[in-house]
Short mmCIF file of C-alpha atoms in Angstrom, two decimals:
data_model
loop_
_atom_site.label_atom_id
_atom_site.label_comp_id
_atom_site.label_asym_id
_atom_site.label_seq_id
_atom_site.Cartn_x
_atom_site.Cartn_y
_atom_site.Cartn_z
CA MET A 1 195.75 -123.12 -61.34
CA ILE A 2 196.00 -120.88 -64.32
CA ASN A 3 198.58 -118.26 -64.26
CA LYS A 4 197.68 -114.40 -64.58
CA SER A 5 198.50 -113.80 -67.81
CA LYS A 6 196.53 -116.92 -69.07
CA LEU A 7 194.09 -116.10 -67.63
CA ILE A 8 194.05 -111.95 -68.46
CA MET A 9 194.40 -113.39 -72.66
CA PHE A 10 190.98 -116.06 -71.83
CA ILE A 11 189.00 -112.96 -70.41
CA ASP A 12 190.04 -110.34 -72.93
CA ILE A 13 189.46 -112.46 -75.82
CA SER A 14 186.28 -113.24 -74.00
CA ALA A 15 185.67 -109.18 -74.17
CA PHE A 16 186.03 -109.62 -77.83
CA ILE A 17 183.87 -111.72 -78.71
CA SER A 18 181.17 -110.68 -76.68
CA PHE A 19 181.59 -106.83 -77.88
CA VAL A 20 182.01 -108.12 -81.57
CA PHE A 21 178.09 -110.34 -80.58
CA VAL A 22 177.11 -106.86 -78.83
CA VAL A 23 177.82 -105.88 -82.79
CA THR A 24 176.89 -107.81 -84.59
CA THR A 25 173.11 -108.41 -82.57
CA GLY A 26 173.27 -104.51 -82.78
CA VAL A 27 173.84 -104.09 -85.92
CA LEU A 28 171.08 -106.30 -87.41
CA MET A 29 168.83 -104.92 -85.27
CA ARG A 30 168.76 -101.40 -87.38
CA TYR A 31 169.78 -102.06 -89.24
CA VAL A 32 168.25 -105.87 -91.24
CA LEU A 33 165.11 -105.99 -89.00
CA PRO A 34 163.77 -102.53 -88.22
CA PRO A 35 161.42 -101.29 -85.96
CA ARG A 36 158.38 -101.97 -86.98
CA SER A 37 159.30 -104.91 -88.93
CA GLY A 38 157.06 -106.65 -87.39
CA GLN A 39 156.56 -109.85 -86.21
CA SER A 40 157.09 -111.40 -89.91
CA MET A 41 160.68 -110.74 -90.26
CA GLU A 42 162.65 -113.42 -89.19
CA ILE A 43 166.59 -114.69 -88.65
CA PHE A 44 167.04 -117.75 -87.96
CA GLY A 45 163.80 -117.94 -86.38
CA MET A 46 163.94 -114.61 -84.34
CA SER A 47 162.33 -111.97 -84.39
CA ARG A 48 162.60 -107.78 -83.69
CA HIS A 49 162.21 -107.97 -79.87
CA GLU A 50 163.80 -112.25 -79.92
CA TRP A 51 167.46 -109.94 -81.37
CA GLY A 52 166.88 -106.86 -78.61
CA ASN A 53 166.40 -109.94 -75.89
CA ILE A 54 169.54 -111.63 -76.46
CA HIS A 55 171.34 -107.99 -76.69
CA PHE A 56 170.42 -106.63 -74.06
CA TYR A 57 171.40 -109.42 -71.97
CA ILE A 58 174.76 -110.57 -74.59
CA THR A 59 175.69 -106.61 -73.13
CA PHE A 60 175.53 -107.58 -69.13
CA ILE A 61 177.81 -110.39 -69.49
CA PHE A 62 179.95 -108.16 -72.25
CA LEU A 63 179.79 -105.75 -68.84
CA ALA A 64 180.94 -108.75 -66.28
CA ILE A 65 184.02 -109.82 -68.54
CA LEU A 66 184.96 -105.81 -68.53
CA SER A 67 184.38 -105.47 -65.04
CA ILE A 68 186.50 -108.87 -64.46
CA HIS A 69 189.44 -106.96 -66.51
CA LEU A 70 189.45 -104.04 -64.66
CA PHE A 71 189.91 -105.58 -61.92
CA LEU A 72 192.73 -108.45 -63.12
CA HIS A 73 194.19 -104.75 -63.95
CA TRP A 74 193.41 -102.80 -60.62
CA LYS A 75 197.43 -102.77 -59.73
CA PHE A 76 197.78 -100.89 -62.78
CA ILE A 77 195.10 -98.06 -62.83
CA ARG A 78 195.98 -97.59 -59.15
CA ASN A 79 199.39 -96.72 -59.82
CA ILE A 80 198.60 -94.12 -62.39
CA PHE A 81 196.17 -91.96 -60.39
CA ARG A 82 198.89 -92.51 -57.95
CA GLY A 83 201.68 -91.59 -60.26
CA ARG A 84 203.50 -94.42 -60.40
CA ILE A 85 204.13 -94.44 -64.50
CA LYS A 86 206.94 -95.84 -65.62
CA GLU A 87 208.30 -94.20 -68.13
CA ALA A 88 207.94 -97.51 -70.37
CA SER A 89 203.38 -97.51 -69.69
CA ALA A 90 203.68 -93.87 -70.80
CA PRO A 91 202.09 -94.97 -74.40
CA ARG A 92 200.67 -97.41 -72.95
CA LEU A 93 198.77 -95.15 -70.78
CA LEU A 94 198.68 -92.27 -74.04
CA PHE A 95 197.28 -95.18 -76.51
CA GLY A 96 194.68 -96.18 -73.71
CA LEU A 97 193.42 -92.49 -73.02
CA VAL A 98 192.63 -91.80 -76.96
CA GLY A 99 190.30 -94.54 -76.51
CA LEU A 100 188.57 -93.30 -73.25
CA LEU A 101 187.80 -90.37 -75.46
CA ALA A 102 186.59 -92.07 -78.28
CA VAL A 103 184.70 -93.67 -76.60
CA LEU A 104 182.86 -92.29 -74.40
CA ALA A 105 182.54 -88.94 -77.60
CA LEU A 106 180.79 -93.07 -79.35
CA ALA A 107 178.66 -92.98 -76.52
CA VAL A 108 177.38 -89.57 -76.56
CA ALA A 109 177.33 -88.87 -79.77
CA PRO A 110 174.08 -89.53 -80.07
CA PHE A 111 172.85 -87.77 -77.78
CA VAL A 112 173.59 -84.60 -79.22
CA VAL A 113 173.42 -85.08 -82.97
CA SER A 114 170.29 -83.72 -84.69
CA ILE A 115 168.71 -85.23 -87.15
CA GLU A 116 167.82 -83.55 -90.36
CA TYR A 117 165.34 -84.98 -92.53
CA SER A 118 165.92 -83.90 -96.00
CA ASP A 119 163.37 -83.00 -98.58
CA SER A 120 162.64 -86.00 -100.73
CA THR A 121 161.39 -87.81 -96.27
CA LYS A 122 158.85 -85.06 -96.44
CA GLY A 123 155.40 -85.61 -96.77
CA HIS A 124 157.03 -89.88 -96.59
CA GLN A 125 155.79 -91.56 -93.96
CA ILE A 126 158.74 -91.69 -91.62
CA GLY A 127 159.29 -95.97 -90.37
CA LYS A 128 158.20 -98.32 -94.11
CA HIS A 129 159.84 -99.39 -95.06
CA ARG A 130 160.82 -100.98 -98.94
CA LYS A 131 160.15 -104.53 -99.44
#
């Protein structure tokens, strides 16, 4: 039987790897295979649509691993909300809260920023990319 610390390490490494894949496929779709790039552009024989499917499923894998991570740390999370935190854990809690706020800010940012068009883009068709 595997001990809990090795399991947590495995889950954390798996979460990191799946997160890197989510980010990589997202960047690939956003900047390398932009919207309306058509079926003519492919990477490793896959179109933007196929990369989108991979991105979608890897995201669910990441969320499943994240759920397992939270389950394994549930005692710590419960103790935080009950106020039973050790002084040695205070910096860890602060770091976690700052990280949580950063992630929430990044998640909300696309919905609150406004799109601005410069004078150079006026009159041009948006979405047409140079080859």
